C-alpha positions as a Markdown table, in Angstrom:
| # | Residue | x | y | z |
|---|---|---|---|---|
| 1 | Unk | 10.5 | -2.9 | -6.5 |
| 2 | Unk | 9.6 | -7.3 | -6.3 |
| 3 | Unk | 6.6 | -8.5 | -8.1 |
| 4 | Unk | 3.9 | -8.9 | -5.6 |
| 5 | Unk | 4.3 | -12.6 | -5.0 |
| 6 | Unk | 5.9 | -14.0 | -1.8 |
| 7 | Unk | 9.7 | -15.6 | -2.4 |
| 8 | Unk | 9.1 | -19.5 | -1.9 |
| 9 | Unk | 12.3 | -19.5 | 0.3 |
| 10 | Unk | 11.5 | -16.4 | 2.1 |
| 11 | Unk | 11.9 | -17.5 | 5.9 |
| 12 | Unk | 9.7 | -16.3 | 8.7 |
| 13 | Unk | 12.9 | -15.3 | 10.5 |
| 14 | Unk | 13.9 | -13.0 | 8.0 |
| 15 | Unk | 10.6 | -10.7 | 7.3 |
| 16 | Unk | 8.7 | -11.3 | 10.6 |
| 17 | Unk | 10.7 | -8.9 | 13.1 |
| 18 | Unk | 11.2 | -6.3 | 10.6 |
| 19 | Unk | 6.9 | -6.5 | 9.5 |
| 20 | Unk | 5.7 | -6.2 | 13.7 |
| 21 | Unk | 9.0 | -3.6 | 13.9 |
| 22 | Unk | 7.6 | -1.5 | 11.3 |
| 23 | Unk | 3.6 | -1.6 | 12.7 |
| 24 | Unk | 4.9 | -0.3 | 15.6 |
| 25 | Unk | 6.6 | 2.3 | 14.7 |
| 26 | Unk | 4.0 | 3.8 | 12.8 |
| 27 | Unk | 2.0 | 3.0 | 15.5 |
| 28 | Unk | 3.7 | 4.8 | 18.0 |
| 29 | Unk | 4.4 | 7.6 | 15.3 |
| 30 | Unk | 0.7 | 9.0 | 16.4 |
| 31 | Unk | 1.9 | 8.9 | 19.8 |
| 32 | Unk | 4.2 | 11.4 | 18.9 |
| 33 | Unk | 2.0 | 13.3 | 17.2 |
| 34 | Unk | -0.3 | 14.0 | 19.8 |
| 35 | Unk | 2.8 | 15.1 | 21.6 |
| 36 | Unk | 4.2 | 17.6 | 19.2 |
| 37 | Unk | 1.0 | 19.1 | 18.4 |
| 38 | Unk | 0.8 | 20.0 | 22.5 |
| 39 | Unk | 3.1 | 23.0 | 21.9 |
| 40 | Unk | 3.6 | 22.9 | 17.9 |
| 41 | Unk | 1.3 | 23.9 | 15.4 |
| 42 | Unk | 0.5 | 20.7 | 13.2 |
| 43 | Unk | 2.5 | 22.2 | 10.1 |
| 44 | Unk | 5.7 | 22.6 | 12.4 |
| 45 | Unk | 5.5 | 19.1 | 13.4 |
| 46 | Unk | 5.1 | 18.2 | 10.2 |
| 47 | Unk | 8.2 | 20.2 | 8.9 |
| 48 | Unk | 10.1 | 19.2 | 11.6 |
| 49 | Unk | 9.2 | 15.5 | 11.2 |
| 50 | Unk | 9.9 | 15.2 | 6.9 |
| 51 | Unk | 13.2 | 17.5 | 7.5 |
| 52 | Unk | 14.4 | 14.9 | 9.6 |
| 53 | Unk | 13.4 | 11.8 | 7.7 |
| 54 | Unk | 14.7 | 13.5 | 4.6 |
| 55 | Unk | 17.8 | 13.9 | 6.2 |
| 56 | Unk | 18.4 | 10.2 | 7.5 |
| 57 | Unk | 17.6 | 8.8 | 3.9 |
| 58 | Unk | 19.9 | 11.0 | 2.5 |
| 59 | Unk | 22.8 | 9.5 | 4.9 |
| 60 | Unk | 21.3 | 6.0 | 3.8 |
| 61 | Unk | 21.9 | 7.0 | 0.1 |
| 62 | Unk | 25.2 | 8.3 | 0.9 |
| 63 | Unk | 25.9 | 5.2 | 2.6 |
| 64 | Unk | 24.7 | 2.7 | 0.0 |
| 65 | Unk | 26.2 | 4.8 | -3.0 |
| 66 | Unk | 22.7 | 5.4 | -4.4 |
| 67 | Unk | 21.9 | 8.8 | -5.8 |
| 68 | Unk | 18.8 | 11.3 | -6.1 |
| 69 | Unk | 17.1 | 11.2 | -9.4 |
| 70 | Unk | 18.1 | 13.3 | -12.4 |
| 71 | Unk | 14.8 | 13.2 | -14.3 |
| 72 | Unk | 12.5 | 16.7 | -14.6 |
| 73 | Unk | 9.5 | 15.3 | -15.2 |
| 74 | Unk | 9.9 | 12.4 | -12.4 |
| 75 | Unk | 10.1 | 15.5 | -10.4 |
| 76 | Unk | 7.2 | 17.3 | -10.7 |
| 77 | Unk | 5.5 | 14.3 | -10.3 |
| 78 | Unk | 7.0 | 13.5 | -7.0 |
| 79 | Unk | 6.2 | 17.0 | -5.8 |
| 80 | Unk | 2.5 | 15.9 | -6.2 |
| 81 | Unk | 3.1 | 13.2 | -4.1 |
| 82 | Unk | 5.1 | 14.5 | -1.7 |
| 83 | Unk | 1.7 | 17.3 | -1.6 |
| 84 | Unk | -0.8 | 14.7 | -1.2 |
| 85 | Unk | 1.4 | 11.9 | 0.0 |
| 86 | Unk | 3.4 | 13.5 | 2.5 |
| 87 | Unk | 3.0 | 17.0 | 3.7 |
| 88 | Unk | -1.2 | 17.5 | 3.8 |
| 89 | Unk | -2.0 | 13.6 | 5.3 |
| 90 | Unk | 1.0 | 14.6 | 8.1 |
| 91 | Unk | -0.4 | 17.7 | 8.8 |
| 92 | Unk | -4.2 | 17.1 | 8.8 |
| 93 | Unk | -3.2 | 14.1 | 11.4 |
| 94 | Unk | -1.6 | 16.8 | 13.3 |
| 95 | Unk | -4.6 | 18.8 | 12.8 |
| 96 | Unk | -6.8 | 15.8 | 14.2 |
| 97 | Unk | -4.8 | 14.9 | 17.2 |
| 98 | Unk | -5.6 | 18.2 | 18.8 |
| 99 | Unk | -9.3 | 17.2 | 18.8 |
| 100 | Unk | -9.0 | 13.4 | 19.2 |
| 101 | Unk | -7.1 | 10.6 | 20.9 |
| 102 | Unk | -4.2 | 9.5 | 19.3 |
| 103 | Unk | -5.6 | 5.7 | 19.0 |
| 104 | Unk | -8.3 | 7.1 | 17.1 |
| 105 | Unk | -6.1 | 8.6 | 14.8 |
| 106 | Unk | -4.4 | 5.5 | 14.2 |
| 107 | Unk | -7.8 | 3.9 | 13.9 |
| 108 | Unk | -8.4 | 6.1 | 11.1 |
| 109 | Unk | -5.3 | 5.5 | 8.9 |
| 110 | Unk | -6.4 | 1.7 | 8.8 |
| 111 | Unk | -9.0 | 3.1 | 6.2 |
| 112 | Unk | -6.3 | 4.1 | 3.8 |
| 113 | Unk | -7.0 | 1.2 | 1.0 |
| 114 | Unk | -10.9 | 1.8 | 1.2 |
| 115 | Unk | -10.0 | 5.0 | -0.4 |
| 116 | Unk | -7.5 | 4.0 | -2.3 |
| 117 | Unk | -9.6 | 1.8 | -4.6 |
| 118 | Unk | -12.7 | 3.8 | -5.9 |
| 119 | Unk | -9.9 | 6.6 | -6.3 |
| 120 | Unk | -7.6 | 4.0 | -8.8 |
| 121 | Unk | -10.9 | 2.4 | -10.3 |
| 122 | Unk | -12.6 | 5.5 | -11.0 |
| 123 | Unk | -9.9 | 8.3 | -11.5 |
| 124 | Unk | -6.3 | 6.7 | -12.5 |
| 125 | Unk | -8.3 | 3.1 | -13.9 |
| 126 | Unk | -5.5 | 1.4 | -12.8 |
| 127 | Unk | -7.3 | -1.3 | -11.0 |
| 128 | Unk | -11.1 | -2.7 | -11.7 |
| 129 | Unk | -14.2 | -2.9 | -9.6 |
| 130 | Unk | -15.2 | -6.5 | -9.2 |
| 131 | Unk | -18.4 | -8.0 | -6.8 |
| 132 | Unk | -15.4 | -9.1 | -4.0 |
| 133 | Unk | -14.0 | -5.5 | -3.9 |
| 134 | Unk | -17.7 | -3.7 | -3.9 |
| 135 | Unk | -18.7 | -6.2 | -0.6 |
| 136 | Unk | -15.2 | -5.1 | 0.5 |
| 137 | Unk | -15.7 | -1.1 | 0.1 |
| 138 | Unk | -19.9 | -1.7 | 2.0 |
| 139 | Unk | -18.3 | -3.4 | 5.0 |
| 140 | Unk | -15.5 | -0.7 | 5.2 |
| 141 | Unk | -17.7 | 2.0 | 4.7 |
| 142 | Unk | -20.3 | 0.2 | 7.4 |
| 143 | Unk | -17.8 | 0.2 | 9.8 |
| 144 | Unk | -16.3 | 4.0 | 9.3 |
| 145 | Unk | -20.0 | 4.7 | 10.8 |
| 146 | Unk | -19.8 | 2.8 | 13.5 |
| 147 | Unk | -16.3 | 4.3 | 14.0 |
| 148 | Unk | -17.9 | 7.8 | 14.3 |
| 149 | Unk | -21.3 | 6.8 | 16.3 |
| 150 | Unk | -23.2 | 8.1 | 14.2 |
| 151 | Unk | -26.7 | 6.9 | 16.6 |
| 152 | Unk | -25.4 | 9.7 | 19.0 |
| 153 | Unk | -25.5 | 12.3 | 16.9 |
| 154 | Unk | -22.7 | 14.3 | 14.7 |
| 155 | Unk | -20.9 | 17.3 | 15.0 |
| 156 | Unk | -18.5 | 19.1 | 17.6 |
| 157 | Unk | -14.5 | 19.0 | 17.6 |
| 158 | Unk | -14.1 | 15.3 | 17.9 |
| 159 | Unk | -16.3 | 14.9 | 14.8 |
| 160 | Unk | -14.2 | 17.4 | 13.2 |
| 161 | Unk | -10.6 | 15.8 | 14.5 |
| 162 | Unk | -12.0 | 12.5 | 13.2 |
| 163 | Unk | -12.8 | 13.8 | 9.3 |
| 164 | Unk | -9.9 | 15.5 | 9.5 |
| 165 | Unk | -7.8 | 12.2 | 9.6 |
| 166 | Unk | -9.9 | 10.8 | 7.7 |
| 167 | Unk | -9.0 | 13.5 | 5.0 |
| 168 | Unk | -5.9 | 12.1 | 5.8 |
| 169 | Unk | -6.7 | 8.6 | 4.4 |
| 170 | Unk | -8.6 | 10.4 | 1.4 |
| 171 | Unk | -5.0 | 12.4 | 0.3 |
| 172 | Unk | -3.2 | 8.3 | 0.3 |
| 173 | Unk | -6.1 | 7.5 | -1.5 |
| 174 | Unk | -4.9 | 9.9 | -3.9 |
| 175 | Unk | -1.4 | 9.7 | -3.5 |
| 176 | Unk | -0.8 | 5.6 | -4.1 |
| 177 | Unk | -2.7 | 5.4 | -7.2 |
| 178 | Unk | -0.7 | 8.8 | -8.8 |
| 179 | Unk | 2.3 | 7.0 | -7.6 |
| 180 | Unk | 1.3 | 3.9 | -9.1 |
| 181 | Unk | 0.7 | 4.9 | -12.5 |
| 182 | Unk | 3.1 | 7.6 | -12.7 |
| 183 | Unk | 6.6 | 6.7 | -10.6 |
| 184 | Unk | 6.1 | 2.9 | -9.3 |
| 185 | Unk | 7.4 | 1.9 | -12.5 |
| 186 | Unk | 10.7 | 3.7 | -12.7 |
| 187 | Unk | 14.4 | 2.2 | -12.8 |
| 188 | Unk | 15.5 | 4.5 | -9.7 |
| 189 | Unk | 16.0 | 2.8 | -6.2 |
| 190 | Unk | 12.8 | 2.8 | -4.2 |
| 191 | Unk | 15.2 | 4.5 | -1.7 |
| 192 | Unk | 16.2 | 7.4 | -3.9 |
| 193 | Unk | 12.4 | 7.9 | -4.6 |
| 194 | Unk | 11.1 | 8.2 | -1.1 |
| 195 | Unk | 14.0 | 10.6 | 0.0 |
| 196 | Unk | 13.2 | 12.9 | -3.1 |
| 197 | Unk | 9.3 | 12.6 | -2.0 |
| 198 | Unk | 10.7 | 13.6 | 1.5 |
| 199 | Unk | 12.9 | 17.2 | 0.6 |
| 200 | Unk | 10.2 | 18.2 | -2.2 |
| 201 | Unk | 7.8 | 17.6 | 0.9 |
| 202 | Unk | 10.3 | 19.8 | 3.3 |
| 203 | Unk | 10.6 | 22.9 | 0.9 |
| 204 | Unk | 6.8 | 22.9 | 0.6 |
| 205 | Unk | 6.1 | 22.7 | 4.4 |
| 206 | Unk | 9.1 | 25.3 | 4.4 |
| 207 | Unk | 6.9 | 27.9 | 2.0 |
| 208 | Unk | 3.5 | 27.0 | 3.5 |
| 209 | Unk | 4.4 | 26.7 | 7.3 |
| 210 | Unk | 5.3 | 30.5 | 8.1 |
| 211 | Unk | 2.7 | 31.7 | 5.7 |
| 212 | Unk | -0.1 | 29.8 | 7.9 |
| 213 | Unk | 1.5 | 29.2 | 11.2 |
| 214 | Unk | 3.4 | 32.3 | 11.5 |
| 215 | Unk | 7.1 | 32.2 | 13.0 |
| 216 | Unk | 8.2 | 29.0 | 14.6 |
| 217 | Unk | 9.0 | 28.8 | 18.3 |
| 218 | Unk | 12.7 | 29.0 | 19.3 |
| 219 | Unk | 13.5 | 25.1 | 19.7 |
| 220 | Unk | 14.8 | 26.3 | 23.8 |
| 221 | Unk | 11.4 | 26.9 | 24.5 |
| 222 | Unk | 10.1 | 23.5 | 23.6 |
| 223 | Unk | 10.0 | 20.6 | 26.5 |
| 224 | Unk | 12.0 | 17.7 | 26.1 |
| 225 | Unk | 9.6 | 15.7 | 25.0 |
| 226 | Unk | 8.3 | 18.1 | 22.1 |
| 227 | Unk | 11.5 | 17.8 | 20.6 |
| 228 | Unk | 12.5 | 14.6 | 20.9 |
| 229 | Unk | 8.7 | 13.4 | 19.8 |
| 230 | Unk | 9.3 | 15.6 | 16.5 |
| 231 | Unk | 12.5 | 13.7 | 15.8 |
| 232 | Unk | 11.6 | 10.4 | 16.7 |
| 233 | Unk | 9.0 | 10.7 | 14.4 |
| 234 | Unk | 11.3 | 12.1 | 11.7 |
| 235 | Unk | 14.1 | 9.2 | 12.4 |
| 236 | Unk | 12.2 | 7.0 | 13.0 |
| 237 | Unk | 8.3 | 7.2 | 11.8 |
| 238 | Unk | 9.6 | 8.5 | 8.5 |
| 239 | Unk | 13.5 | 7.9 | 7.3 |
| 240 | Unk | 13.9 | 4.1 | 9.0 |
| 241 | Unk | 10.3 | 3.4 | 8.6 |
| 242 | Unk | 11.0 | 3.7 | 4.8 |
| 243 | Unk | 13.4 | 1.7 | 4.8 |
| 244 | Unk | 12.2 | -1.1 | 7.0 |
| 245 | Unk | 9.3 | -0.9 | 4.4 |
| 246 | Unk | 11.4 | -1.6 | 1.5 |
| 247 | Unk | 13.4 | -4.5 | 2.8 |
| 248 | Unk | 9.6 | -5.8 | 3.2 |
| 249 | Unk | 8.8 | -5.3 | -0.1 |
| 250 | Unk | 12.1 | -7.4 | -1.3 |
| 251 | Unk | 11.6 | -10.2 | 0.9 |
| 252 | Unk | 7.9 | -11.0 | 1.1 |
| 253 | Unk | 6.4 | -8.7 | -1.8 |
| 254 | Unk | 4.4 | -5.6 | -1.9 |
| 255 | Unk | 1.2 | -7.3 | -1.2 |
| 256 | Unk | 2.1 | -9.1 | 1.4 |
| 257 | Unk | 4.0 | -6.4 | 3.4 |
| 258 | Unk | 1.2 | -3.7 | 2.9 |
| 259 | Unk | -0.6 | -6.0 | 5.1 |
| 260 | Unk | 1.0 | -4.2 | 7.6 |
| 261 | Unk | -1.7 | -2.0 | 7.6 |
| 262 | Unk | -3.7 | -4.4 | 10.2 |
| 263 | Unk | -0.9 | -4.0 | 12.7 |
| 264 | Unk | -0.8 | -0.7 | 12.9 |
| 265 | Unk | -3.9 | 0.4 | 14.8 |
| 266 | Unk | -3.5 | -2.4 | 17.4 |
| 267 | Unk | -0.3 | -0.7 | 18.3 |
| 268 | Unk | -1.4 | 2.8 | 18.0 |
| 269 | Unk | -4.3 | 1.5 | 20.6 |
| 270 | Unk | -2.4 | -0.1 | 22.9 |
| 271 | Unk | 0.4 | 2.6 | 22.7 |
| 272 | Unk | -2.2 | 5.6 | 23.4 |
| 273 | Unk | -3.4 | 3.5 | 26.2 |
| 274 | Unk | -0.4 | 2.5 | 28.0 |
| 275 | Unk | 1.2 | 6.1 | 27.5 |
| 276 | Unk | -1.2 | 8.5 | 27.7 |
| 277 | Unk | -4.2 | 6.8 | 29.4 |
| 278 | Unk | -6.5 | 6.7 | 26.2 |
| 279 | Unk | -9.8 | 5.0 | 26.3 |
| 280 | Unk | -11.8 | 4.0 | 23.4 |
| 281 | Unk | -15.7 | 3.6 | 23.3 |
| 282 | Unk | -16.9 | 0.4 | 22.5 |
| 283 | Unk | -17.7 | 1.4 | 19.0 |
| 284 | Unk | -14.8 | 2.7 | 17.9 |
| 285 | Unk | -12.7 | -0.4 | 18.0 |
| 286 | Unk | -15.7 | -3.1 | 16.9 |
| 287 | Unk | -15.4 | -0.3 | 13.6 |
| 288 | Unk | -11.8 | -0.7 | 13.4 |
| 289 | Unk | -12.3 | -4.5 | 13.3 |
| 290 | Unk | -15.6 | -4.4 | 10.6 |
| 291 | Unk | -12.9 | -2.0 | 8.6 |
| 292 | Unk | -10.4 | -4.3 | 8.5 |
| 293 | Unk | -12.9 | -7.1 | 7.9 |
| 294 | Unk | -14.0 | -4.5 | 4.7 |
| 295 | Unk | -10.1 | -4.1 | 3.4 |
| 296 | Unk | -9.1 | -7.9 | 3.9 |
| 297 | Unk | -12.1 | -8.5 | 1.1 |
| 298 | Unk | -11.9 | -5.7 | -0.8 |
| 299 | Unk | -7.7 | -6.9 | -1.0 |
| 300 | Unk | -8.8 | -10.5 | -1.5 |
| 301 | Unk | -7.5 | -11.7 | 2.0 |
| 302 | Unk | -10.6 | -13.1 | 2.8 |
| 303 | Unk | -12.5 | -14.6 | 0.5 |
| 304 | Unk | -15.8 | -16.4 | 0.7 |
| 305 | Unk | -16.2 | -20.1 | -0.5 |
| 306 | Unk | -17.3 | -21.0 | -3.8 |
| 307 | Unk | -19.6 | -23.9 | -4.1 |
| 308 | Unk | -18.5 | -26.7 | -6.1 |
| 309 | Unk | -21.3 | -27.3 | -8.8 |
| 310 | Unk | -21.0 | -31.7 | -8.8 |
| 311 | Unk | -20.2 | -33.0 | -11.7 |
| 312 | Unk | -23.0 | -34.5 | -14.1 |
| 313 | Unk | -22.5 | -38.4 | -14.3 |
| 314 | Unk | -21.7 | -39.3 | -17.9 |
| 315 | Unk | -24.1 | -40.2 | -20.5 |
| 316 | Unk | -24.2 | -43.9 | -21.2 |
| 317 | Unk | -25.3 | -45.2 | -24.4 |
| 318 | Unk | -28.4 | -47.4 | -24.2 |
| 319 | Unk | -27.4 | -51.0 | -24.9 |
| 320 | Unk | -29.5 | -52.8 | -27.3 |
| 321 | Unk | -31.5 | -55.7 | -26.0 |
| 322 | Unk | -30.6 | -58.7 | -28.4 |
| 323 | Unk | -33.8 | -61.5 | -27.3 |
């Protein structure tokens, strides 16, 4: 991992395809989604999606030498973050896109860093609640309720769909600060990290799945579009998404590339409305944006002017009056 300032000499050219690349794939990664789900239970799309992943980073590894890590205890604690970083938020998004549009979904995950920072200010104390960050976490919180519409009234299966991915967002608000405190700092490759996050994540999905799900389907009677959706999001939405992610990180710094975060709903949005005729409410993006607004203060984006207190002029001696 970079420290989180941006390389002086870091040219536009070289981070700038690789940043709008990377928003839309996870963008269009809830595309797929709502496909698999169609004739998948949520869990199989989710095994099928971090088997895959798992297995392109472990060709990337092979590729660039690198190697899995040997530590015990690193393990155990990536098994809790391949739980609650990984497996659940993959699944309960699976879970949502049966009852909502995918652009919603999408929507939703742009609320990941309102979670995260009551969870690392008042669980892991790895970061501190300051007047910016509070005015941050209101506006965030003020636009989640405009998200849901809450003047018409809650309840139903979209209501449910929608806190189900936003359960979603609560398990990364978990994950990143456990990460944070208890992996981030390691010497192993950031490569070698996400693709043991990724098969601790596949043999858990492989326990729960046929306990809750039952048998899978026989991959001949899914569609086309099923199966390719499941490995596109595998391929691509997961194992080259990671690594996309990473180059980020070494060119322009984590802070700077987790701003990809504002990119991802727009294409999610335009995605589910060019491909599967989706059409929001009014509401729900005007809350995406007063969201954003709330995680560009709370992350010190945006910050409001501070008014220059002028300067006292200086004391002058008196001058004695000779006659």
């Amino acid at each position: 991992m970079t420290p989180d300032s941006t390389p002086d000499r870091a040219a536009l050219r070289r981070w700038l395809p690789g940043f709008v690349l990377l928003a839309a794939i996870w963008g269009a990664s809830f595309l797929f989604i709502k496909i698999g789900v169609r004739e998948l239970h949520p869990l199989y799309v989710t095994l099928g999606r971090v088997g895959t992943g798992a297995l392109t980073l472990l060709v990337v590894l092979a590729v660039l030498r690198d190697r899995l890590p040997r530590d015990g205890r690193l393990w155990l604690h990536q098994a809790v973050v391949a739980a609650f970083g990984v497996a659940l938020p993959f699944t309960l998004f699976g879970y949502g896109e049966q009852r909502i549009p995918s652009m919603l979904a999408g929507i939703w995950n742009a609320t990941t860093p309102l979670v995260v920072l009551p969870m690392a200010v008042l669980v892991f104390r790895t970061e501190r609640l300051t007047a910016r960050r509070a005015v941050g976490l209101g506006l965030g919180f003020a636009g989640v309720l405009v998200v849901l519409g809450v003047w018409q009234g809650i309840g139903g299966a979209t209501f449910t769909g929608q806190l189900m991915c936003f359960g979603a967002a609560a398990c990364y608000g978990l994950a990143i600060p456990y990460q944070k405190r208890f992996v981030a700092g390691r010497a192993e490759s950031g490569l070698a990290l996400s693709a043991a996050q990724l098969l601790l994540a596949t043999v858990q999905l492989a326990v729960v799945a046929p306990l809750v799900a039952g048998a899978p389907p026989a991959p001949t009677a899914l569609s086309w579009d099923v199966v390719a959706s499941v490995l596109a999001l595998g391929a691509f939405g997961t194992g080259l998404a990671f690594v996309i992610n990473l180059h980020n990180i070494r060119v322009i710094g984590a802070s700077t590339a987790s701003t990809v975060t504002y990119l991802i709903p727009v294409f999610a949005v335009l995605i589910g409305a060019l491909a599967l005729d989706e059409t929001p409410t009014w509401h729900q993006p005007v809350g995406a944006l007063v969201v954003l607004l709330g995680v560009a203060v709370s992350q010190g984006f945006l910050r409001w002017p501070v008014r220059a207190v002028p300067a006292e002029p200086p004391t002058v001696a008196p001058v004695a009056v000779r006659d």
